[in-house]
Coordinates of C-alpha atoms and ligand atoms in Angstrom, one line a residue:
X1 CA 44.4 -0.5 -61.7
X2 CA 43.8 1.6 -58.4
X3 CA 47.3 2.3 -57.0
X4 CA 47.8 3.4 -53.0
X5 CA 50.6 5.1 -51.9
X6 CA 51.9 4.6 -48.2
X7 CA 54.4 6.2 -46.0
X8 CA 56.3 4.0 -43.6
X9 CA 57.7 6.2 -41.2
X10 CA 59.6 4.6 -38.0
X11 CA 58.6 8.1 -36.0
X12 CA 54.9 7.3 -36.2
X13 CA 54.5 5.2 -33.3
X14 CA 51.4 4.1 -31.7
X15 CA 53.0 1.8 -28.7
X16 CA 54.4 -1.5 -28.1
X17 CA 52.7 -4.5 -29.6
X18 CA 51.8 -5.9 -26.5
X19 CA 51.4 -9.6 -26.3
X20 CA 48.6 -9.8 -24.9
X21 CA 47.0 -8.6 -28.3
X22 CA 47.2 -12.1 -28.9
X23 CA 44.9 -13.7 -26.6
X24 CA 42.0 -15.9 -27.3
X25 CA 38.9 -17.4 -25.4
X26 CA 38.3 -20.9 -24.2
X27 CA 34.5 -21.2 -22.9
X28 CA 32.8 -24.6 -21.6
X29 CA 30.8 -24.3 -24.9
X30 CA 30.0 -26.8 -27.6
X31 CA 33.0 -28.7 -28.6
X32 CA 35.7 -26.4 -27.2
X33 CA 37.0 -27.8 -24.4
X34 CA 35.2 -31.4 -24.6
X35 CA 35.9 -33.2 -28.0
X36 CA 38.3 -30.4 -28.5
X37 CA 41.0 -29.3 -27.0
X38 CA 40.0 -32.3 -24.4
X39 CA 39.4 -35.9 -25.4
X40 CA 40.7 -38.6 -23.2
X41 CA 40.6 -41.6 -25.6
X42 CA 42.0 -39.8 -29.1
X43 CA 45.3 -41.3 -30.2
X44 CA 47.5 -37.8 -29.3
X45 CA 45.4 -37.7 -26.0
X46 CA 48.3 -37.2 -23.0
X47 CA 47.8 -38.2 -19.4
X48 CA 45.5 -35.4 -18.7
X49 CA 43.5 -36.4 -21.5
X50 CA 44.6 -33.5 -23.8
X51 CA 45.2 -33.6 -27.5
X52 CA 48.6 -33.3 -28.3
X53 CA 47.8 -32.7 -31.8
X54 CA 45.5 -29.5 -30.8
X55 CA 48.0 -27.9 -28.1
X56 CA 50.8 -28.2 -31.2
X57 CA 47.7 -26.3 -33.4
X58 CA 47.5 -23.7 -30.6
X59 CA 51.4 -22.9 -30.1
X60 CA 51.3 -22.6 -33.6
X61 CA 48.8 -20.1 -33.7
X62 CA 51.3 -18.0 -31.2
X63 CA 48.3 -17.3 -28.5
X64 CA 49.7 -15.2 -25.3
X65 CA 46.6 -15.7 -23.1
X66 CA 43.5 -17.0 -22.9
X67 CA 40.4 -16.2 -21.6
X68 CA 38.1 -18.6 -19.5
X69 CA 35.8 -20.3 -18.8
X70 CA 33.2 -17.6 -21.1
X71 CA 31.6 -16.5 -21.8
X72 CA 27.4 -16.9 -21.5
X73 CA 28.4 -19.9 -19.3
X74 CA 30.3 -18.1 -16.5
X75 CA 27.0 -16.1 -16.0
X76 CA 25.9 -19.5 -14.6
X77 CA 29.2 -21.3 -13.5
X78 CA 29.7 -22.2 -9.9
X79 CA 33.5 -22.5 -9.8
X80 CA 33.7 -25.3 -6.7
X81 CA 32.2 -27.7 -9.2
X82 CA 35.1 -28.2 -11.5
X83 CA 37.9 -29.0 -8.9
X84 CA 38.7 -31.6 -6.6
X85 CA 38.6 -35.0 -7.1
X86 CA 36.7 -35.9 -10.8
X87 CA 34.5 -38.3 -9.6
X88 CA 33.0 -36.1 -7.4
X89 CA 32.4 -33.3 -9.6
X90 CA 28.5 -32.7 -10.7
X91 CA 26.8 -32.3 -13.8
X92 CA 25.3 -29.5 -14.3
X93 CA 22.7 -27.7 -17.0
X94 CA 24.6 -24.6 -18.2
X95 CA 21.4 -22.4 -19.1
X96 CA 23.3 -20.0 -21.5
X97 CA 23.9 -22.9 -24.3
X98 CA 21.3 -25.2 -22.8
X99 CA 24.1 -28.3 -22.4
X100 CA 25.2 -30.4 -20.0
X101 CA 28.4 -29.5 -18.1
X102 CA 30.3 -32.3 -16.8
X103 CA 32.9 -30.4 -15.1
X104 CA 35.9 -33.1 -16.2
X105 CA 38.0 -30.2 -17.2
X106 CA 38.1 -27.4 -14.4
X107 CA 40.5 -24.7 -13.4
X108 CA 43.4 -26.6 -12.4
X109 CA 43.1 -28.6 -15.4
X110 CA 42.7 -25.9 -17.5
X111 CA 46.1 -24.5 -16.0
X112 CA 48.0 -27.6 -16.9
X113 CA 46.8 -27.0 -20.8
X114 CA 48.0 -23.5 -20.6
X115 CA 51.5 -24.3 -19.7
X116 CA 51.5 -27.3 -22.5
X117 CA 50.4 -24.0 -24.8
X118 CA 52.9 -21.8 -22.9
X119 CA 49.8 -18.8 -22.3
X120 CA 48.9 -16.8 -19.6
X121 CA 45.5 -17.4 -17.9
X122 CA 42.6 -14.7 -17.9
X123 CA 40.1 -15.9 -15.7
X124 CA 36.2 -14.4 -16.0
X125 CA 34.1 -14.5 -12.4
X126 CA 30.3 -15.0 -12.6
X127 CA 28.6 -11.7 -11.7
X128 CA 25.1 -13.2 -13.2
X129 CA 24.3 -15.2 -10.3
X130 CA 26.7 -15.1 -8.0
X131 CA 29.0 -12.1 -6.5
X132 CA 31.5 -10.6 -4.1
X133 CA 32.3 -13.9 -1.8
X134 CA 32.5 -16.3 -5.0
X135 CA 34.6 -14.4 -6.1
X136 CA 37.0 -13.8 -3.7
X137 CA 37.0 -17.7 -2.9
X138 CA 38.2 -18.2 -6.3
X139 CA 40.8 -15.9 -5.9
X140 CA 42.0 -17.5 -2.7
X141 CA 42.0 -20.9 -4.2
X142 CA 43.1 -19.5 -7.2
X143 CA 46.3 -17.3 -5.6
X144 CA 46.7 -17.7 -2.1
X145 CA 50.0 -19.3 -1.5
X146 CA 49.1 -21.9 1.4
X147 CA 47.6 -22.0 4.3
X148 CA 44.2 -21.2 4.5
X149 CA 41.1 -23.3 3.9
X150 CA 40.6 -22.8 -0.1
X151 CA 44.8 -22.5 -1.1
X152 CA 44.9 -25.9 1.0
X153 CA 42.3 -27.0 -0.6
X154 CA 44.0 -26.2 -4.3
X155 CA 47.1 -28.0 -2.9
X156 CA 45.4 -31.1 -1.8
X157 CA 43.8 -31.5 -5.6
X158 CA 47.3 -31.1 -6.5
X159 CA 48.2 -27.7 -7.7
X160 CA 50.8 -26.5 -5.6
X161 CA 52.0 -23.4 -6.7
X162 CA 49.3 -20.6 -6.7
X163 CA 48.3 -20.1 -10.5
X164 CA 49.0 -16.5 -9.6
X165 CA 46.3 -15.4 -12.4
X166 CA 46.5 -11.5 -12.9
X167 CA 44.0 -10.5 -15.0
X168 CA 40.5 -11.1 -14.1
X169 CA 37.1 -10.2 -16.0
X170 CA 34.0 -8.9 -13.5
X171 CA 31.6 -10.9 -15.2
X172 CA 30.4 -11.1 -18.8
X173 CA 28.4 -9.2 -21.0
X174 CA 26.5 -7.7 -18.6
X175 CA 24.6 -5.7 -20.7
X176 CA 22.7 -8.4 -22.4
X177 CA 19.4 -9.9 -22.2
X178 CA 20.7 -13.3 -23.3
X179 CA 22.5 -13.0 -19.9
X180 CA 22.1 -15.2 -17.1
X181 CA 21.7 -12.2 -14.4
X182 CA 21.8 -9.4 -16.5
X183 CA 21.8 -5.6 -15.3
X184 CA 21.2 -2.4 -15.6
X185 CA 24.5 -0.3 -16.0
X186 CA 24.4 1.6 -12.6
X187 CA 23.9 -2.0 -11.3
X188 CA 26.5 -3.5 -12.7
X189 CA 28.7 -0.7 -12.2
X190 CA 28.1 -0.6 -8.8
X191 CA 28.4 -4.4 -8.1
X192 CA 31.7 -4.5 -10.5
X193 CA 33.0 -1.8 -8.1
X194 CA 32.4 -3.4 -4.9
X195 CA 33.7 -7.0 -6.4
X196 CA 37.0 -5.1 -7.1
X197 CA 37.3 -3.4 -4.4
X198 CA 37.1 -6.6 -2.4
X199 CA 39.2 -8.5 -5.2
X200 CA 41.9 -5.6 -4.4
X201 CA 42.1 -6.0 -0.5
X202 CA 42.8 -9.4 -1.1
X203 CA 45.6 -8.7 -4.2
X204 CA 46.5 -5.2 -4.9
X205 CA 48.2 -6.3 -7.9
X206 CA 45.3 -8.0 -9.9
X207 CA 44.3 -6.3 -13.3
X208 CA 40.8 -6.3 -13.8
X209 CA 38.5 -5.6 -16.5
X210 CA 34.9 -4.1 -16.1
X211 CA 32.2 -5.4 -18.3
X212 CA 31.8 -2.9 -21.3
X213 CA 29.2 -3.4 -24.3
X214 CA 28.7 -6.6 -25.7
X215 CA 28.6 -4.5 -29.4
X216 CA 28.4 -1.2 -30.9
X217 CA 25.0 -2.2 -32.3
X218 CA 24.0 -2.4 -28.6
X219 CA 20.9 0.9 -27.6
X220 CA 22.9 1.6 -24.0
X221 CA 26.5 1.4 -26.6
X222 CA 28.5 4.5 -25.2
X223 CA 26.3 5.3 -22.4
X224 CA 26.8 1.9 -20.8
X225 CA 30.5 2.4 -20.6
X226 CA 29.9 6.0 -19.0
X227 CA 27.9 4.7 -16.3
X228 CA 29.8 1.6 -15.7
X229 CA 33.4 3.5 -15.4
X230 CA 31.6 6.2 -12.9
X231 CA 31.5 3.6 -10.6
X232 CA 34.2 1.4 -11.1
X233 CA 36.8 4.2 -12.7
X234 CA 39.3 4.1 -9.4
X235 CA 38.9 0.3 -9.5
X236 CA 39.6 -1.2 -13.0
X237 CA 42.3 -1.2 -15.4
X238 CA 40.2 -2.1 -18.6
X239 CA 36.9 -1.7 -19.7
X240 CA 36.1 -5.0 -21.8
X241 CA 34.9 -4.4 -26.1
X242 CA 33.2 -7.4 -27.8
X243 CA 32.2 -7.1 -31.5
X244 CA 31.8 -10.0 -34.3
X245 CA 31.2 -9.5 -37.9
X246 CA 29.6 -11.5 -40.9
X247 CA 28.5 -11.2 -44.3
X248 CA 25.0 -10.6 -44.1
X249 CA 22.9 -10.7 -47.5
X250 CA 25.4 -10.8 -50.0
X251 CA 27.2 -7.4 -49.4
X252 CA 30.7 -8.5 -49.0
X253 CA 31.4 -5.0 -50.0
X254 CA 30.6 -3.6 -46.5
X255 CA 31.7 -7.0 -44.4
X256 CA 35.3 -6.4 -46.2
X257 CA 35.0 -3.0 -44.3
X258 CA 34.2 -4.3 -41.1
X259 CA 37.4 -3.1 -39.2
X260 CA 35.8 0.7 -39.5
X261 CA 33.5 -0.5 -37.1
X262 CA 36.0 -1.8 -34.7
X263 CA 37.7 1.5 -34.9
X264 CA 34.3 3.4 -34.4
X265 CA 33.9 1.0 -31.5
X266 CA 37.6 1.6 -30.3
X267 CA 36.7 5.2 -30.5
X268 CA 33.4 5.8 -28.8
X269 CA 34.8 3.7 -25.8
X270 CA 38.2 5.4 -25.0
X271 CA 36.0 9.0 -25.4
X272 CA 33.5 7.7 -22.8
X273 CA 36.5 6.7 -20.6
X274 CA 38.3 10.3 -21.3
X275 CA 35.0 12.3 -20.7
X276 CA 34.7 10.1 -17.3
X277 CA 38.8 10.6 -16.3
X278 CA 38.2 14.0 -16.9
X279 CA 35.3 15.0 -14.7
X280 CA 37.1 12.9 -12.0
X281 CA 40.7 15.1 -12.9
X282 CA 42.2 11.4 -13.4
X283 CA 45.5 11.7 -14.9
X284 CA 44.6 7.2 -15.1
X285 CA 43.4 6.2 -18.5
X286 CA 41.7 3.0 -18.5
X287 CA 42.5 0.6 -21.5
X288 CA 40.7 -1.8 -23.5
X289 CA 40.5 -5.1 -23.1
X290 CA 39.2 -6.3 -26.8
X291 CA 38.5 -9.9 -25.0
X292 CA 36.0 -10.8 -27.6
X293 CA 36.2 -10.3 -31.1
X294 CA 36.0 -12.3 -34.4
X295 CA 33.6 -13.2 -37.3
X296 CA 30.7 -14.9 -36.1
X297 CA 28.0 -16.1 -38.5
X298 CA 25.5 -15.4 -35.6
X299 CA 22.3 -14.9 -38.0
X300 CA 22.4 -18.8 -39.3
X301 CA 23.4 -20.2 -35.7
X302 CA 20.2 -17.9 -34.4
X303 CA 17.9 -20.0 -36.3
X304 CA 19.7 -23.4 -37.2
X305 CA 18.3 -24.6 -34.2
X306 CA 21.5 -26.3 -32.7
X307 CA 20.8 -24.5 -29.3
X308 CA 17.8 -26.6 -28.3
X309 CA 15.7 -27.9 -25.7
X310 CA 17.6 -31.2 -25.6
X311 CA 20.4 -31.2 -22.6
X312 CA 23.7 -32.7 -24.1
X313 CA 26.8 -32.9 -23.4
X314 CA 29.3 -31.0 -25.7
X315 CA 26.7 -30.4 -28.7
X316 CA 28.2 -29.3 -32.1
X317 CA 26.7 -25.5 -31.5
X318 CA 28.7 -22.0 -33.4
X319 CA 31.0 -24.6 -36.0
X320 CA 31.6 -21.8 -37.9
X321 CA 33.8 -23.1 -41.3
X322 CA 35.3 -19.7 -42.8
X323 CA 36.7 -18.3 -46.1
X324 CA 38.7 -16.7 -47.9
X325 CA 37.1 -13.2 -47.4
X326 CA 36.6 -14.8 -43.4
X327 CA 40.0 -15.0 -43.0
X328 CA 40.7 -11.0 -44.7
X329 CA 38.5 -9.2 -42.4
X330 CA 39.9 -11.5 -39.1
X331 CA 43.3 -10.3 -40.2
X332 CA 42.4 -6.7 -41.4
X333 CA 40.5 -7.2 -37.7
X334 CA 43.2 -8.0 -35.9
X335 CA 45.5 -4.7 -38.0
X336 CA 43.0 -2.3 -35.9
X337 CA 43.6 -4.1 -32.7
X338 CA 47.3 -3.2 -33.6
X339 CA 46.9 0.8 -34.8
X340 CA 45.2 1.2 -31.5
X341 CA 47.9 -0.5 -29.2
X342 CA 48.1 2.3 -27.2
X343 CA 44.8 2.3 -26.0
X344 CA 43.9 -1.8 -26.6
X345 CA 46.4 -3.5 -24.6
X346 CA 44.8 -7.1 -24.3
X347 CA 42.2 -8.7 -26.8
X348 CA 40.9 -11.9 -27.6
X349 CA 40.3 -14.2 -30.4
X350 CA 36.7 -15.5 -29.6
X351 CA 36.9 -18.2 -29.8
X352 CA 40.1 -21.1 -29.7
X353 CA 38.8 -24.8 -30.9
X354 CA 35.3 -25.8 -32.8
X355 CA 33.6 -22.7 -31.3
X356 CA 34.0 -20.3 -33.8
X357 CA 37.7 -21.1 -33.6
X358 CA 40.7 -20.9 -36.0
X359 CA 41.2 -25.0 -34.9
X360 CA 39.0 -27.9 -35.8
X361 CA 39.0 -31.0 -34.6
X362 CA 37.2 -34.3 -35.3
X363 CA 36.3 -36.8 -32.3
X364 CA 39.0 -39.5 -33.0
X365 CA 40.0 -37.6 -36.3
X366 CA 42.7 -35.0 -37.3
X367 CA 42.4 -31.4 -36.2
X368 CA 43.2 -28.6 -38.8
X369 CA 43.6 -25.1 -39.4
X370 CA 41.2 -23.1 -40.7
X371 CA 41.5 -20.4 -42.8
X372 CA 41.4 -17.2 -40.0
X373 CA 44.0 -19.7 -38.1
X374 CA 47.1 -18.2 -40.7
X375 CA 46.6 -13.9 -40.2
X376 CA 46.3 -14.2 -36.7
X377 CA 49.7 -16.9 -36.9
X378 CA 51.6 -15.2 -39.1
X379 CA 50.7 -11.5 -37.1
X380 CA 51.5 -12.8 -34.5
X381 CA 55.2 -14.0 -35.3
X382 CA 55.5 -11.2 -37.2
X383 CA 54.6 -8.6 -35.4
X384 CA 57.4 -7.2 -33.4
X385 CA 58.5 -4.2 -31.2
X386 CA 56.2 -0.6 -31.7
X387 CA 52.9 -0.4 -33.7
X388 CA 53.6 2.0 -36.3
X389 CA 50.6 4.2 -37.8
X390 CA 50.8 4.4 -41.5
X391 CA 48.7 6.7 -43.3
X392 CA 47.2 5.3 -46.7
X393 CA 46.4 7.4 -49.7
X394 CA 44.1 5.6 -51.4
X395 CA 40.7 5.7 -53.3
X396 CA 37.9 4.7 -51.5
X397 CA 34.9 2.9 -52.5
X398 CA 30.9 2.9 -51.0
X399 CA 29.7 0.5 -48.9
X400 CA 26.3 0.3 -47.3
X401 CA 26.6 -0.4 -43.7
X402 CA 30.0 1.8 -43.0
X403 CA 29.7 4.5 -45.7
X404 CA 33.3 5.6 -48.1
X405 CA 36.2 2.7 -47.3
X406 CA 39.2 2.8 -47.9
X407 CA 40.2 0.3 -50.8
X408 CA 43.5 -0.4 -48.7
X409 CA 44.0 -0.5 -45.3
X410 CA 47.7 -0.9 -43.4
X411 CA 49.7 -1.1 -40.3
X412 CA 53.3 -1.7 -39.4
X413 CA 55.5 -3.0 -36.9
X414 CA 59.1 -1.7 -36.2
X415 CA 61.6 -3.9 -33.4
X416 CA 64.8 -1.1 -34.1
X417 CA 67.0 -3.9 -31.6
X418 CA 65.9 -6.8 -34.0
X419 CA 66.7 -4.7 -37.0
X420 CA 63.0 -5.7 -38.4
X421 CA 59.6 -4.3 -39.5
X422 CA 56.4 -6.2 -40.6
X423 CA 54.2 -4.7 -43.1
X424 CA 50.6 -5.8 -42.9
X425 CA 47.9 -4.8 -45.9
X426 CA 44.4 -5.6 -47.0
X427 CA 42.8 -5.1 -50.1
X428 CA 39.1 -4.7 -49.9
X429 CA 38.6 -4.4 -53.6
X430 CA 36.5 -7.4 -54.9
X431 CA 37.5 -7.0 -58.5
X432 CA 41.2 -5.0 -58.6
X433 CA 44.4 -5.6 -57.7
X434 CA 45.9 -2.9 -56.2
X435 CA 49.8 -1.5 -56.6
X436 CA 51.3 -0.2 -52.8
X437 CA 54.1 2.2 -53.2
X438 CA 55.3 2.4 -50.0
X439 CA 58.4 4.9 -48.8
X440 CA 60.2 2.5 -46.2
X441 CA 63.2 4.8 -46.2
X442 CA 63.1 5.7 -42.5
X443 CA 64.2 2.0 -42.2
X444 CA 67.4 2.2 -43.9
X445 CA 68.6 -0.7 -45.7
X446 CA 66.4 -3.2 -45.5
X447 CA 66.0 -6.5 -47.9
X448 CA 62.5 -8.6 -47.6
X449 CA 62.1 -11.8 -45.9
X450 CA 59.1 -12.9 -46.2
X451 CA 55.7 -12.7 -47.7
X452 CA 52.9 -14.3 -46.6
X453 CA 49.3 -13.6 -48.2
X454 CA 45.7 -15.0 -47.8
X455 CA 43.6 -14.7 -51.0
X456 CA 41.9 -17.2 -53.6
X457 CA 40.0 -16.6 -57.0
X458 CA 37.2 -18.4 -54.9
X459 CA 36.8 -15.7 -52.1
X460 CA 34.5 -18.1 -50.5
X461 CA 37.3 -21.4 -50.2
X462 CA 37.3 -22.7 -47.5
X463 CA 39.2 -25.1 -45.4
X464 CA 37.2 -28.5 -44.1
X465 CA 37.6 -32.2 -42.9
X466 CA 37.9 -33.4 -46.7
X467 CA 39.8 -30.5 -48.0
X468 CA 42.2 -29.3 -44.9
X469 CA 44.6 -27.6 -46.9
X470 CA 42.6 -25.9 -49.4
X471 CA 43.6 -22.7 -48.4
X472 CA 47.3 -21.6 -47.6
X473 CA 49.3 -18.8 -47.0
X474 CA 51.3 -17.7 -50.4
X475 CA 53.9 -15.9 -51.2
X476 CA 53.6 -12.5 -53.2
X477 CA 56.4 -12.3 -55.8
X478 CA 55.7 -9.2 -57.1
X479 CA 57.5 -7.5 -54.2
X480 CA 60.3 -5.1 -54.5
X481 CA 62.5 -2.8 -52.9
X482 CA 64.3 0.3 -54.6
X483 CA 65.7 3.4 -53.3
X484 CA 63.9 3.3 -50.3
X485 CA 60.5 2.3 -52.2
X486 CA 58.6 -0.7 -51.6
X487 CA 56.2 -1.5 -54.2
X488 CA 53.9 -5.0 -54.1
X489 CA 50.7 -5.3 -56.2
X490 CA 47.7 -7.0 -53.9
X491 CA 45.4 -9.4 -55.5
X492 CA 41.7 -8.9 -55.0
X493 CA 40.1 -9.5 -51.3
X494 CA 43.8 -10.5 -50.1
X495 CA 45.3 -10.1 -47.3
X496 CA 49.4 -9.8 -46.8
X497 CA 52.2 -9.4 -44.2
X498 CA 55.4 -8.6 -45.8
X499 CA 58.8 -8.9 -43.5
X500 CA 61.5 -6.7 -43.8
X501 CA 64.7 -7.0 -42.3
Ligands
AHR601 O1 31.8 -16.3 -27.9 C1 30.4 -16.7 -28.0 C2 29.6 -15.8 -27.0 O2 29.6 -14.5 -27.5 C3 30.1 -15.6 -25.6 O3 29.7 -16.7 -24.8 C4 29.4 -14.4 -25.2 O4 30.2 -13.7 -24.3 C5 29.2 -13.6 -26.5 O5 27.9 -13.2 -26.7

């Protein structure tokens, strides 16, 4: 049996675990918001026609913020359109998923859900087609207090306290074709700049985030970012990072790896930010917004023919159902987000409900977890206080797409005021199970209170309408502590948080 030995050392910090590593995305897509998180006639449906079963799914899942309304669709999106009075609002053909868009749910909805789910709002401006005055009039309705045209026009729909939204994407994936309006870097940058700019005059204490690639596997990846942040460096506070993963022809070996090219991805961008703070002598370092990032079976959904020529209304389109081995690379995902806190202050989770989501729903049926919904719940309870870095000594084994990986990965959290630590680990082995030795004595006395752990001797189990509760978190009993050593023996493709306290 492989063994790993790790070194737990509360001196190793990275940063705080900010909570905004815990965001996810809401995008007027599919059967996100309509038919699921919104359905006016289900049995748990409240006054504002939102499920009470799904926001109880959500504040499980421990979300800090979320990101709206896209996505594809804001490339296209004319904000004016989803407020005021319902029966008034248009339909509208959203080109990016080729749907209908009622515009039932809008932004002052979509407010009301996120204090039911106690989150922040992100809000995302469309850059495709529109620009600099759409934007700003969204900000006014969107901020302003009272008492000009657009903030009195917020108040007489109803919403009478600004939504005071402080973080705010300059459009969305700008870099790709697929994009409604898509650029060129030194066009984008130079729009994203002057949108900011103007954005600032209006609110000097708005934190925006500049478009960066929409994947490493993208030809201007690296070079898009320089360009972008030339322009826009003074402006921003984040330059945005969107990367999805799958299993792609049977080599689970290298998908199990997948978080080495979130790191690589994590790396080229903050050293295209550093080379352009430096020719500018900018003691500012911009930060990472990771504000899309999951695993996305985007190969079968290419050609399944669910994005059509037909225009409906909420279609069933990107119903990912995940596994076992899903739900270990979305948590071994979500570990790298965590190592890096110093640098990626704000990601997420793309998507929330249906869409590629960790929350299913049925029209007029249950909604349930699937199986990525438990890292990113349990993470996120757990994970308290500083990142800690914690270097692994471990064999590593080959992998095709990302070359030698590690056979274990790990991170740790440390919340010295709580008296607490979290212990997060992955083994990517598909056939061993791995012993962790791990030297916690920098912790001082300690005792374990939890294990949680995602792993199946069917790596491909998955959760579904039938069979909801097919896969659960379990508890590890192999799990000890003496004289300062923590040792635990990881099943095969498994995925564990350990609490110490
Ligand atoms: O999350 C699904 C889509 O992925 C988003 O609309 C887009 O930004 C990305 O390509």
């Amino acid at each position: 049996m492989p063994h790993a030995r790790i070194d737990l050392d509360t001196r190793a910090v990275v940063a705080p675990v900010h909570r905004r590593l815990f965001g996810s995305f809401v995008e007027h897509l599919g059967r996100c918001v309509y038919d699921g998180l919104y359905e006016p006639g289900h049995p748990t449906a409240d006054a504002d026609g939102f499920r009470r079963d799904v926001v109880d799914l959500v504040r499980e899942l421990g979300v800090s913020t979320v990101r709206y309304p896209g996505g594809n669709f804001v490339s296209g999106f004319r904000w004016e359109d989803s407020v005021g009075p319902r029966e008034n609002r248009p339909v509208r053909r959203d080109l990016a998923w080729h749907s209908l868009e009622s515009n039932q749910v809008g932004l002052d909805e979509f407010a009301r859900w996120l204090k039911l789910v106690d989150a922040e709002l992100m809000l995302a401006v469309n850059l495709g087609t529109r620009g600099i005055q759409a934007a700003l009039d969204l900000l006014e309705y969107a901020n302003h207090p009272s008492g000009t045209a657009l903030s009195d026009q917020r108040i007489a729909n109803g919403t009478l306290a600004p939504h005071d939204v402080r973080m705010w994407c300059l459009g969305n994936e700008m870099d790709g074709p697929w994009q409604t309006g898509f650029m060129t870097a030194d066009d984008y940058g130079k729009l994203a700049a002057r949108t900011a700019a103007a954005m600032r005059m209006a609110d000097s204490r708005l934190e925006l985030v500049a478009c960066g690639s929409s994947g490493s596997g993208m030809p201007t990846f690296g070079e898009w970012e320089r360009t972008v942040l030339e322009h826009t460096y003074d402006q921003i506070d984040y330059v945005s990072c969107h990367a999805y993963y799958q299993e792609r022809g049977g080599d689970l070996d290298s998908f199990l790896a997948s978080a080495l090219d979130m790191q690589y991805f994590i790396d080229t961008v903050v050293a295209a930010a550093d080379h352009v703070g430096s020719k500018r002598h900018s003691r500012k370092r911009i930060k990472l917004s990771f504000d899309e990032w999951n695993i996305w079976y985007l190969d079968e959904h290419r050609t399944s023919g669910e994005v059509n020529e037909q225009w409906r209304f909420a279609p069933r389109q990107l119903e990912d159902v995940y596994s076992v081995a899903d739900a270990v690379v979305l948590g071994d995902l979500l570990m790298t987000l965590l190592r890096n806190a110093d640098r990626v202050t704000a990601a997420s989770l793309a998507q929330l409900v249906n869409v590629i989501a960790p929350i299913m729903t049925e029209p007029a049926g249950p909604a349930w977890r699937q199986t990525t919904f438990y890292p990113f719940a349990i993470t996120s309870r757990l994970a308290r206080g500083v990142a800690l870095r914690v270097p692994v000594d471990v064999p590593t084994y080959p992998t095709a797409v990302h070359g030698e990986a590690p056979l274990v990965d790990a991170v740790a959290t440390h919340d010295a005021e709580a008296g607490c630590a979290a212990l997060f680990l992955v083994n990517r082995s598909r056939s061993d199970a791995i012993t962790v030795t791990a030297d916690i004595r920098s912790l001082g006395d300690v005792a374990i209170r939890e294990t949680q752990a995602i792993h199946d001797s069917d790596v491909y189990a998955k959760n579904t309408l039938d069979d909801p509760e097919r896969v659960t978190p379990k508890t590890n009993d192999t799990v000890r502590i003496d004289a300062g050593e923590l040792t635990i023996t990881l099943p095969p493709v498994s995925w564990t948080a350990v609490s110490l306290g």
